[in-house]
PDB file of C-alpha atoms in Angstrom:
ATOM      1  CA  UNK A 707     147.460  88.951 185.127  1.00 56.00           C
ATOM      2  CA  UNK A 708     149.067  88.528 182.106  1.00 75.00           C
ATOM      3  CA  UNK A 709     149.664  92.230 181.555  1.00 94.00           C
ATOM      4  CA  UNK A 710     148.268  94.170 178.308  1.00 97.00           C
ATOM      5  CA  UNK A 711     147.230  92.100 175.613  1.00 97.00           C
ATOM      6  CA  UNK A 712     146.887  93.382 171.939  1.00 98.00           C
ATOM      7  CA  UNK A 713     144.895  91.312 168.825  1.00 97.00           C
ATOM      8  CA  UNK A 714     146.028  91.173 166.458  1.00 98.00           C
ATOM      9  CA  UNK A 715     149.644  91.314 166.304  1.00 97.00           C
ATOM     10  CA  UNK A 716     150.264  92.168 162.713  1.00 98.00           C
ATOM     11  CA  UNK A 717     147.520  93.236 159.954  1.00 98.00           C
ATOM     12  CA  UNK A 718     147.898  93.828 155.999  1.00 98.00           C
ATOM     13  CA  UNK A 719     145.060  95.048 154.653  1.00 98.00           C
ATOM     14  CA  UNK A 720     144.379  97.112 151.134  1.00 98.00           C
ATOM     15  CA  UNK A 721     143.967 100.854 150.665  1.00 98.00           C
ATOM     16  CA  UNK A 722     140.316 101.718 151.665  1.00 98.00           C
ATOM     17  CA  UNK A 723     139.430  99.342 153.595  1.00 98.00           C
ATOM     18  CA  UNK A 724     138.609  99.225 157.052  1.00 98.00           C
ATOM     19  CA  UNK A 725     140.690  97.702 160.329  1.00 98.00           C
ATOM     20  CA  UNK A 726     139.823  97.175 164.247  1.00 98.00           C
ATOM     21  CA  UNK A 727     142.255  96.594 166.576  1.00 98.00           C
ATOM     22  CA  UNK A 728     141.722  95.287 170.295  1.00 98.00           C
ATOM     23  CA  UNK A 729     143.493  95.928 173.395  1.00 98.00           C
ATOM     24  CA  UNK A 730     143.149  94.473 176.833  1.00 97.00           C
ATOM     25  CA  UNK A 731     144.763  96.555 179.256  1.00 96.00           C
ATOM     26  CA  UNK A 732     145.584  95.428 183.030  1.00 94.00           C
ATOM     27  CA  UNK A 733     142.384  94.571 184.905  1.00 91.00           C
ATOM     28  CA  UNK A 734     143.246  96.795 187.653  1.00 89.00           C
ATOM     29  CA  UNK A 735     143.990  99.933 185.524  1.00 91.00           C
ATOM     30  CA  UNK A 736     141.574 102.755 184.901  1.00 91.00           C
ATOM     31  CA  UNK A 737     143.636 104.093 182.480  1.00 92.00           C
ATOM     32  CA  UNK A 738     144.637 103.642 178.605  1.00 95.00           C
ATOM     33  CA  UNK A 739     146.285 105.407 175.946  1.00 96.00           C
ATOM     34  CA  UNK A 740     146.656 104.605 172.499  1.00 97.00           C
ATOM     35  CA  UNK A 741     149.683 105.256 170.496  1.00 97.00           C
ATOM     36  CA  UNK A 742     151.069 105.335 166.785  1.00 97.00           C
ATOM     37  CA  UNK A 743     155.097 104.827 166.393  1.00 97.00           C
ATOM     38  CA  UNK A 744     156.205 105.047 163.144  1.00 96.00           C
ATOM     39  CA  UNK A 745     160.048 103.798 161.720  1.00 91.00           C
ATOM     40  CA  UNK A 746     162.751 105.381 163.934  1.00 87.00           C
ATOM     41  CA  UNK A 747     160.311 107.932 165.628  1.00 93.00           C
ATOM     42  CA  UNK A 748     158.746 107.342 169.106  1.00 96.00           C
ATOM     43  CA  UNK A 749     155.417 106.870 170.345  1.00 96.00           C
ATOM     44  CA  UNK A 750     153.172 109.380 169.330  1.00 95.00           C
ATOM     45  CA  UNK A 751     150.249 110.164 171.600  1.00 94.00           C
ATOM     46  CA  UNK A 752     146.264 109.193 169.984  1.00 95.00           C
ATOM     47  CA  UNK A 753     144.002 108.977 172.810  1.00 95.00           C
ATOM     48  CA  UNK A 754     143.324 108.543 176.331  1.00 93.00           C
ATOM     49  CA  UNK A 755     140.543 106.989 178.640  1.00 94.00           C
ATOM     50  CA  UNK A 756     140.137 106.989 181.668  1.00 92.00           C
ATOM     51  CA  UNK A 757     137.512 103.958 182.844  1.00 92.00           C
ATOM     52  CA  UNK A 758     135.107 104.360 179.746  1.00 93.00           C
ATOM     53  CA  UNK A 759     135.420 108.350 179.144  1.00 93.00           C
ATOM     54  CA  UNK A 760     137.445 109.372 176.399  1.00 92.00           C
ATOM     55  CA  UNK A 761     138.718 112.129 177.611  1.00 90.00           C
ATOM     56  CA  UNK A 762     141.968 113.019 175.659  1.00 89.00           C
ATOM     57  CA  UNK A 763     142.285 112.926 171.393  1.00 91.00           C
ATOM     58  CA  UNK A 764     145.531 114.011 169.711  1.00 90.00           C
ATOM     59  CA  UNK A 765     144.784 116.237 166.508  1.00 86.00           C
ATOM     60  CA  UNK A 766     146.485 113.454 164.894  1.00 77.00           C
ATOM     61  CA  UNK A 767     143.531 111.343 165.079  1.00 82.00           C
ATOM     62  CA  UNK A 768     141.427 112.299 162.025  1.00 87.00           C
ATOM     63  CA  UNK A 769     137.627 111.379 161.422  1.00 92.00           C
ATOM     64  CA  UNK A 770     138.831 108.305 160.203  1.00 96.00           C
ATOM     65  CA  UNK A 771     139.899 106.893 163.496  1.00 96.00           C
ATOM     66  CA  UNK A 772     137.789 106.005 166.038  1.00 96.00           C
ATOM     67  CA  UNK A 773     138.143 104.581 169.721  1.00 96.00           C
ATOM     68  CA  UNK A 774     135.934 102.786 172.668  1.00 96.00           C
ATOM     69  CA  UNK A 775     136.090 101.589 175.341  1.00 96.00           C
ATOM     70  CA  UNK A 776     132.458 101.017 176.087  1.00 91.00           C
ATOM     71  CA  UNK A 777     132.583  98.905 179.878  1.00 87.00           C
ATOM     72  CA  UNK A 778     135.578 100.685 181.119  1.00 86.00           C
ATOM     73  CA  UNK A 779     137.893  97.066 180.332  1.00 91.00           C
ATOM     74  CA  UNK A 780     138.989  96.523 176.804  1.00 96.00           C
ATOM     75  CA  UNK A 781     139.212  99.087 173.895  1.00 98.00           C
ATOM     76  CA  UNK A 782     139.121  99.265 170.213  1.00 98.00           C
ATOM     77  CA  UNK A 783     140.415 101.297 168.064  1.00 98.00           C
ATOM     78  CA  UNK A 784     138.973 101.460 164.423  1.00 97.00           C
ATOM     79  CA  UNK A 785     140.311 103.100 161.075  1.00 97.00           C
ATOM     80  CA  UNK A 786     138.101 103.890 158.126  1.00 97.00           C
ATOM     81  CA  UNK A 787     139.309 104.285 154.455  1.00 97.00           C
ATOM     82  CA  UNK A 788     143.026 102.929 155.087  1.00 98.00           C
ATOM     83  CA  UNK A 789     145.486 105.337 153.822  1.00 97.00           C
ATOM     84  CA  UNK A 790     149.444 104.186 153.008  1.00 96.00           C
ATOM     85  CA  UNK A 791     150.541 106.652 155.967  1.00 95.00           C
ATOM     86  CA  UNK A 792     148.400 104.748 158.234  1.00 97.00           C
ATOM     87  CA  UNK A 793     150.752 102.120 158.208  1.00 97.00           C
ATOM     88  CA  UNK A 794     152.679 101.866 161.592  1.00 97.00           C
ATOM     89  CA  UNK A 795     152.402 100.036 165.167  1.00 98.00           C
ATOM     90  CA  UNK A 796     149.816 100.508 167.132  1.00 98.00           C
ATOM     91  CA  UNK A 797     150.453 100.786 170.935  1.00 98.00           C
ATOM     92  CA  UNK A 798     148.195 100.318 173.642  1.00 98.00           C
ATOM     93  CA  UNK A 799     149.316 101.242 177.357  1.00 97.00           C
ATOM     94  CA  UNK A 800     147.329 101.511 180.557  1.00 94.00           C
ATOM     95  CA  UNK A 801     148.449 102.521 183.926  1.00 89.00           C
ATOM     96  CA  UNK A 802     146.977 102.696 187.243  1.00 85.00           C
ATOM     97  CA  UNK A 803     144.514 104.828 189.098  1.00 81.00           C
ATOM     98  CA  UNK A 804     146.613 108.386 189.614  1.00 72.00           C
ATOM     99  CA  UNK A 805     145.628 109.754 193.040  1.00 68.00           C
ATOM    100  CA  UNK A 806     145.640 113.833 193.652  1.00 58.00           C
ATOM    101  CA  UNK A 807     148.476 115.366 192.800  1.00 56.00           C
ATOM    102  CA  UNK A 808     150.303 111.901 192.250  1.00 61.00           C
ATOM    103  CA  UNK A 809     152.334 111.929 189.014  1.00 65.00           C
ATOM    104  CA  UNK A 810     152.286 109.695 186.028  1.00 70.00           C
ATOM    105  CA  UNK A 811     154.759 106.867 187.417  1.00 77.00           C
ATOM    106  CA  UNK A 812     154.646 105.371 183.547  1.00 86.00           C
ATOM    107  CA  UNK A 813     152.729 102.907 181.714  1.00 92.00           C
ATOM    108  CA  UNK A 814     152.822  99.583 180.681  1.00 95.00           C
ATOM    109  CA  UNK A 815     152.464  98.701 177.501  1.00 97.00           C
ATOM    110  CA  UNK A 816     151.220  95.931 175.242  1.00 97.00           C
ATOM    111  CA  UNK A 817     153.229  94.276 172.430  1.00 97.00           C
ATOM    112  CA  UNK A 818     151.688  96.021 169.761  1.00 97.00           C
ATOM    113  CA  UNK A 819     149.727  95.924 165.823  1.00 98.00           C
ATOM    114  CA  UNK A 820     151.746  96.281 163.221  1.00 98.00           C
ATOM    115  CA  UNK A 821     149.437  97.819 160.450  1.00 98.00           C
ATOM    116  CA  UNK A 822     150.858  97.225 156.753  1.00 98.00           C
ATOM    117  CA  UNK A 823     148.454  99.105 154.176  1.00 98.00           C
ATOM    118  CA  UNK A 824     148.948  98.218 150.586  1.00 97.00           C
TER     119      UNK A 824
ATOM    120  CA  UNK B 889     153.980 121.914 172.905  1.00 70.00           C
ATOM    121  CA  UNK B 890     156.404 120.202 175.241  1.00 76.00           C
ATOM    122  CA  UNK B 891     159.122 118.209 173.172  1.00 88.00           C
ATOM    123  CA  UNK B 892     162.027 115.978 173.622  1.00 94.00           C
ATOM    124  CA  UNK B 893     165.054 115.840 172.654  1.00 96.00           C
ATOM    125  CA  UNK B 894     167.439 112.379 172.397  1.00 97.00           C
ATOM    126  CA  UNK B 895     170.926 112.486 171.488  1.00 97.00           C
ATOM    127  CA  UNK B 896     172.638 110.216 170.172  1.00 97.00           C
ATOM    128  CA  UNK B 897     170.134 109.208 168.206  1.00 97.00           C
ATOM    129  CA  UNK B 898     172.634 105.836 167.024  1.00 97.00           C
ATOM    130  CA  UNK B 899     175.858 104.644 169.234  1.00 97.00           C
ATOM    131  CA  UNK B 900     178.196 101.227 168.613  1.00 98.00           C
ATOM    132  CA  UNK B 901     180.094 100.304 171.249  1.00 97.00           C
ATOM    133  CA  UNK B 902     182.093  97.452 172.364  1.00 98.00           C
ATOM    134  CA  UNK B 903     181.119  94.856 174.642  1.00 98.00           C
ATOM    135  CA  UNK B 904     182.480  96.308 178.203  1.00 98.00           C
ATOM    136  CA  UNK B 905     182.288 100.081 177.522  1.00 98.00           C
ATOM    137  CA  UNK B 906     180.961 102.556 179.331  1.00 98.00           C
ATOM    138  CA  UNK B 907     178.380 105.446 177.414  1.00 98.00           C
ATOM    139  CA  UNK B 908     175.246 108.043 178.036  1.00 98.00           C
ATOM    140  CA  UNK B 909     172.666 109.068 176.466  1.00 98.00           C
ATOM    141  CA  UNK B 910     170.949 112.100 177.252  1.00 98.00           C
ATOM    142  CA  UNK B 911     167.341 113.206 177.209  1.00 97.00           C
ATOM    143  CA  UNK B 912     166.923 117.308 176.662  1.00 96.00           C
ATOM    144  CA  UNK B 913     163.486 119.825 176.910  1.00 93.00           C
ATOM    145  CA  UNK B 914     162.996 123.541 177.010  1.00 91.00           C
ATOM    146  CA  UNK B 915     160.225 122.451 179.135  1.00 89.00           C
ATOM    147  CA  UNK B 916     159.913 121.185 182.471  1.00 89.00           C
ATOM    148  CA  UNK B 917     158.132 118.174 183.139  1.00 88.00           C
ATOM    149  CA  UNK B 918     156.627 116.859 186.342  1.00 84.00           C
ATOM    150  CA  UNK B 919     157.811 113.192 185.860  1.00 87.00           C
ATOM    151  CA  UNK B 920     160.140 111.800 183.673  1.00 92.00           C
ATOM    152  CA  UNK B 921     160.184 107.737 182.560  1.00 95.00           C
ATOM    153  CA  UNK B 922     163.197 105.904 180.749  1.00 97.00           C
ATOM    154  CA  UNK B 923     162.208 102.881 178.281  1.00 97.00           C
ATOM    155  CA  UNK B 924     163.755 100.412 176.219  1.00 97.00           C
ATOM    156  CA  UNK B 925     162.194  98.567 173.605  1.00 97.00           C
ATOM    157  CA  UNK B 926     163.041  95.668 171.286  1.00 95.00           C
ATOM    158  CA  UNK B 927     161.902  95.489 167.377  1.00 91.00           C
ATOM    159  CA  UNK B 928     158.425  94.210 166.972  1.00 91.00           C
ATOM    160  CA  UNK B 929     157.562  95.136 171.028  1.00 95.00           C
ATOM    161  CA  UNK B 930     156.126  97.709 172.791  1.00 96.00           C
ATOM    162  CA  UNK B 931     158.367  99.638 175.134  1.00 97.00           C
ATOM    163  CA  UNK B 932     159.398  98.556 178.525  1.00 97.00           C
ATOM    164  CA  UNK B 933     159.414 101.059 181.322  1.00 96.00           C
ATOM    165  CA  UNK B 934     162.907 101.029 182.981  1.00 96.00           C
ATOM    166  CA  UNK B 935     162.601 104.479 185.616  1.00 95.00           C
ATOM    167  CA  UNK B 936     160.424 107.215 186.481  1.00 92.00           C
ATOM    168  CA  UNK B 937     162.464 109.888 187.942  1.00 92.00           C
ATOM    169  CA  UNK B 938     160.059 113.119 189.717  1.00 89.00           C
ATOM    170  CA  UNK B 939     162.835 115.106 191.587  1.00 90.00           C
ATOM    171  CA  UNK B 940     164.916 118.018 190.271  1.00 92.00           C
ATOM    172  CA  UNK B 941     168.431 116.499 190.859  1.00 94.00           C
ATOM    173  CA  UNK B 942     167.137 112.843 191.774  1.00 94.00           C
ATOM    174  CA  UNK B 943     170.100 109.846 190.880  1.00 96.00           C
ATOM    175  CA  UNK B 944     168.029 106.307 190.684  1.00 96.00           C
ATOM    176  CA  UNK B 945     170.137 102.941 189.868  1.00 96.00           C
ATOM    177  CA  UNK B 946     169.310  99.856 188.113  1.00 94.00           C
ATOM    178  CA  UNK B 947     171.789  97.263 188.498  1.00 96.00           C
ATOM    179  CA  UNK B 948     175.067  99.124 185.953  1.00 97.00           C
ATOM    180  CA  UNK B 949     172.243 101.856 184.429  1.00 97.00           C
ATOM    181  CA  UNK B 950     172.243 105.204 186.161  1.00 97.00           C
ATOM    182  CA  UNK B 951     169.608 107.420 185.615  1.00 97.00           C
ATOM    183  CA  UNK B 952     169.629 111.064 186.915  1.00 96.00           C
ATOM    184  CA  UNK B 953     167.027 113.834 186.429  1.00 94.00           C
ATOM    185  CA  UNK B 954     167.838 117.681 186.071  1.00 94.00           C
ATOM    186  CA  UNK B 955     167.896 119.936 188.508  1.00 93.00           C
ATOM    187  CA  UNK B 956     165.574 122.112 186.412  1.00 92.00           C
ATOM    188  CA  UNK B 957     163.407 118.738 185.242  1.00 90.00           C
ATOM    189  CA  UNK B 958     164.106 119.888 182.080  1.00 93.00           C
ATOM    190  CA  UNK B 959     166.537 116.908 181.029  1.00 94.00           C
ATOM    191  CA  UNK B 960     167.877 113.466 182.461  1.00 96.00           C
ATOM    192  CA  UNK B 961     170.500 111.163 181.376  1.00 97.00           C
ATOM    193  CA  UNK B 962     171.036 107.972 181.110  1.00 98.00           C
ATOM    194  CA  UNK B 963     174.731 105.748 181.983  1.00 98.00           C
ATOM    195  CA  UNK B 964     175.361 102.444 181.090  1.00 98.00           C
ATOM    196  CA  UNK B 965     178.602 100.793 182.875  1.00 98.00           C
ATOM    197  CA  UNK B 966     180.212  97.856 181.688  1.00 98.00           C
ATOM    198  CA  UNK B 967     177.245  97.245 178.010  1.00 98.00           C
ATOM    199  CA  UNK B 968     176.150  93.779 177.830  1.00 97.00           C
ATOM    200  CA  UNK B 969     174.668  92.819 174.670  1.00 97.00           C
ATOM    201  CA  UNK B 970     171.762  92.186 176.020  1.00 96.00           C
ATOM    202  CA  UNK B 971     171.432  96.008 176.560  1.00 97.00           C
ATOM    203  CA  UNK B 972     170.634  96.219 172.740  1.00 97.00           C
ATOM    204  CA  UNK B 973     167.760  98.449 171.883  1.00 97.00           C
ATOM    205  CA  UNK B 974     165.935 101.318 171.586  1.00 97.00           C
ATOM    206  CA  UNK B 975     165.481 103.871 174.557  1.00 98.00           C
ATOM    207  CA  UNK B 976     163.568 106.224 174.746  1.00 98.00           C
ATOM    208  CA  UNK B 977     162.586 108.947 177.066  1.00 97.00           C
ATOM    209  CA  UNK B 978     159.414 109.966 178.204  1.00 96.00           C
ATOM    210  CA  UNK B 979     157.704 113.034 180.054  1.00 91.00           C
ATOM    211  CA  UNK B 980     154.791 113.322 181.839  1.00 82.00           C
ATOM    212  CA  UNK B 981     153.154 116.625 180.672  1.00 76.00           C
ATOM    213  CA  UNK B 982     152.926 118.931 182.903  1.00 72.00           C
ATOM    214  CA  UNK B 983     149.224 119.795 183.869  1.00 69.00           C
ATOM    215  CA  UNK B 984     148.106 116.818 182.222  1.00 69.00           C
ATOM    216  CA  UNK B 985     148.675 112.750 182.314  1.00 70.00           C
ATOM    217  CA  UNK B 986     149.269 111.978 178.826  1.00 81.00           C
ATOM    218  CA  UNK B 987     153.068 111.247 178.395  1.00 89.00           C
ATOM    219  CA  UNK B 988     155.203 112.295 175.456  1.00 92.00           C
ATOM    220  CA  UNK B 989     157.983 110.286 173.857  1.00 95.00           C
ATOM    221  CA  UNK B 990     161.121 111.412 172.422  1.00 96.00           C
ATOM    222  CA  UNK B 991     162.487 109.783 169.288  1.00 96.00           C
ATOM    223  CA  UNK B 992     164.996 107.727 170.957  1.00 97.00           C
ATOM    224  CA  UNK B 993     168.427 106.543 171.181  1.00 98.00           C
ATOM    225  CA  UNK B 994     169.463 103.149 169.216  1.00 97.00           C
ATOM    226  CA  UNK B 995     172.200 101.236 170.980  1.00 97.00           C
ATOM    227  CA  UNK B 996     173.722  98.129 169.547  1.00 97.00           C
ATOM    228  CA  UNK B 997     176.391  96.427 171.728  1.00 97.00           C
ATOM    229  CA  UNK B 998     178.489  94.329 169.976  1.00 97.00           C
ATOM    230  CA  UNK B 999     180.348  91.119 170.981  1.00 96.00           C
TER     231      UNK B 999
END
């Protein structure tokens, strides 16, 4: 296992339009997060799935964004109508099954989409 | 809303010196991780700590969690400057699995 994959690894697109990212996590984790980090902040938290259920979404994720993970592998993550402040990296994670009352031992994450609207 | 706190949020140091950084809440958390990350990747887990008082090593880093898991700190002996980067501290929220990031601390060791 190459551990997670992300596609693509930079993007520039124009104001209004609309970008998908991909992210294959670890094929033995049930589990994957998005996140946004912006210059000199940390990650902020988007969403989180466990096998295909979405069953987490940060009130920073507006109508504009949208996320699947339809077979319970890979996800996308899709923004509508490109705004200048959507401009950041994009990080996927994923991490393994938790068992009861087991704690969140960390993730590991991919390498990232760096989004550049113009 | 659980938050955390990193301070210093920059440090410079020589080559061969010793520093912490230090990771701070109001709130506890259940687990705590330590990252580092280099520009243009995604952050590397380092630690998870999950006791109240709990010292873990890693080669010349020291991590320790707070009695209270409420804060945790991180020592460096002897930088490299290969221990460049960005580290950042992470919490497991409590009641939950999502994990929240503080804003980091940027180290640059220099030759």
């Amino acid at each position: 296992d190459t551990g997670v994959s992300q596609d693509p690894r930079h993007k520039i697109t124009k104001r209004g339009q609309n970008v998908t990212f991909r992210c294959d996590p670890i094929s033995e984790h049930n589990r994957l997060y998005w996140y946004r980090q912006t210059l000199g902040q940390g990650p902020e938290f988007l969403t989180y799935f466990q096998n295909e259920a979405q069953l987490e979404k940060s009130r920073l994720l507006s109508d504009r964004f949208s996320a699947e993970r339809p077979k319970g592998s890979f996800s996308t993550l899709e923004i509508q109508r490109t705004e200048q402040g959507d401009s950041a990296m994009y990080l996927c994670a994923s991490s393994p099954p938790i068992k009861t009352k087991q704690f969140n031992y960390g993730y590991t994450f991919g390498s990232g989409t760096r989004l550049t609207v113009v | 809303t659980q938050l955390l706190e990193q301070s210093p949020q920059f440090l410079s140091i020589q080559e061969g010196e010793n520093l912490t950084v230090y990771c701070n809440s109001s709130s506890v958390f259940s687990s705590l991780q330590w990252y580092r990350q280099e520009p243009g990747e995604g952050p590397v887990l380092l630690v998870t700590v999950v006791t109240g008082g709990e010292v873990k090593k890693l080669k010349r880093l020291t991590f320790q969690f707070g009695d209270a898991r409420k804060d945790s700190s991180l020592h460096i002996t002897a930088a490299q400057t290969g221990d460049t980067g960005l580290y950042l501290c992470a919490g497991g929220e409590t009641g939950g699995f999502k994990t929240i990031f503080g804003a980091g601390t940027r180290l640059f060791v220099k030759a």
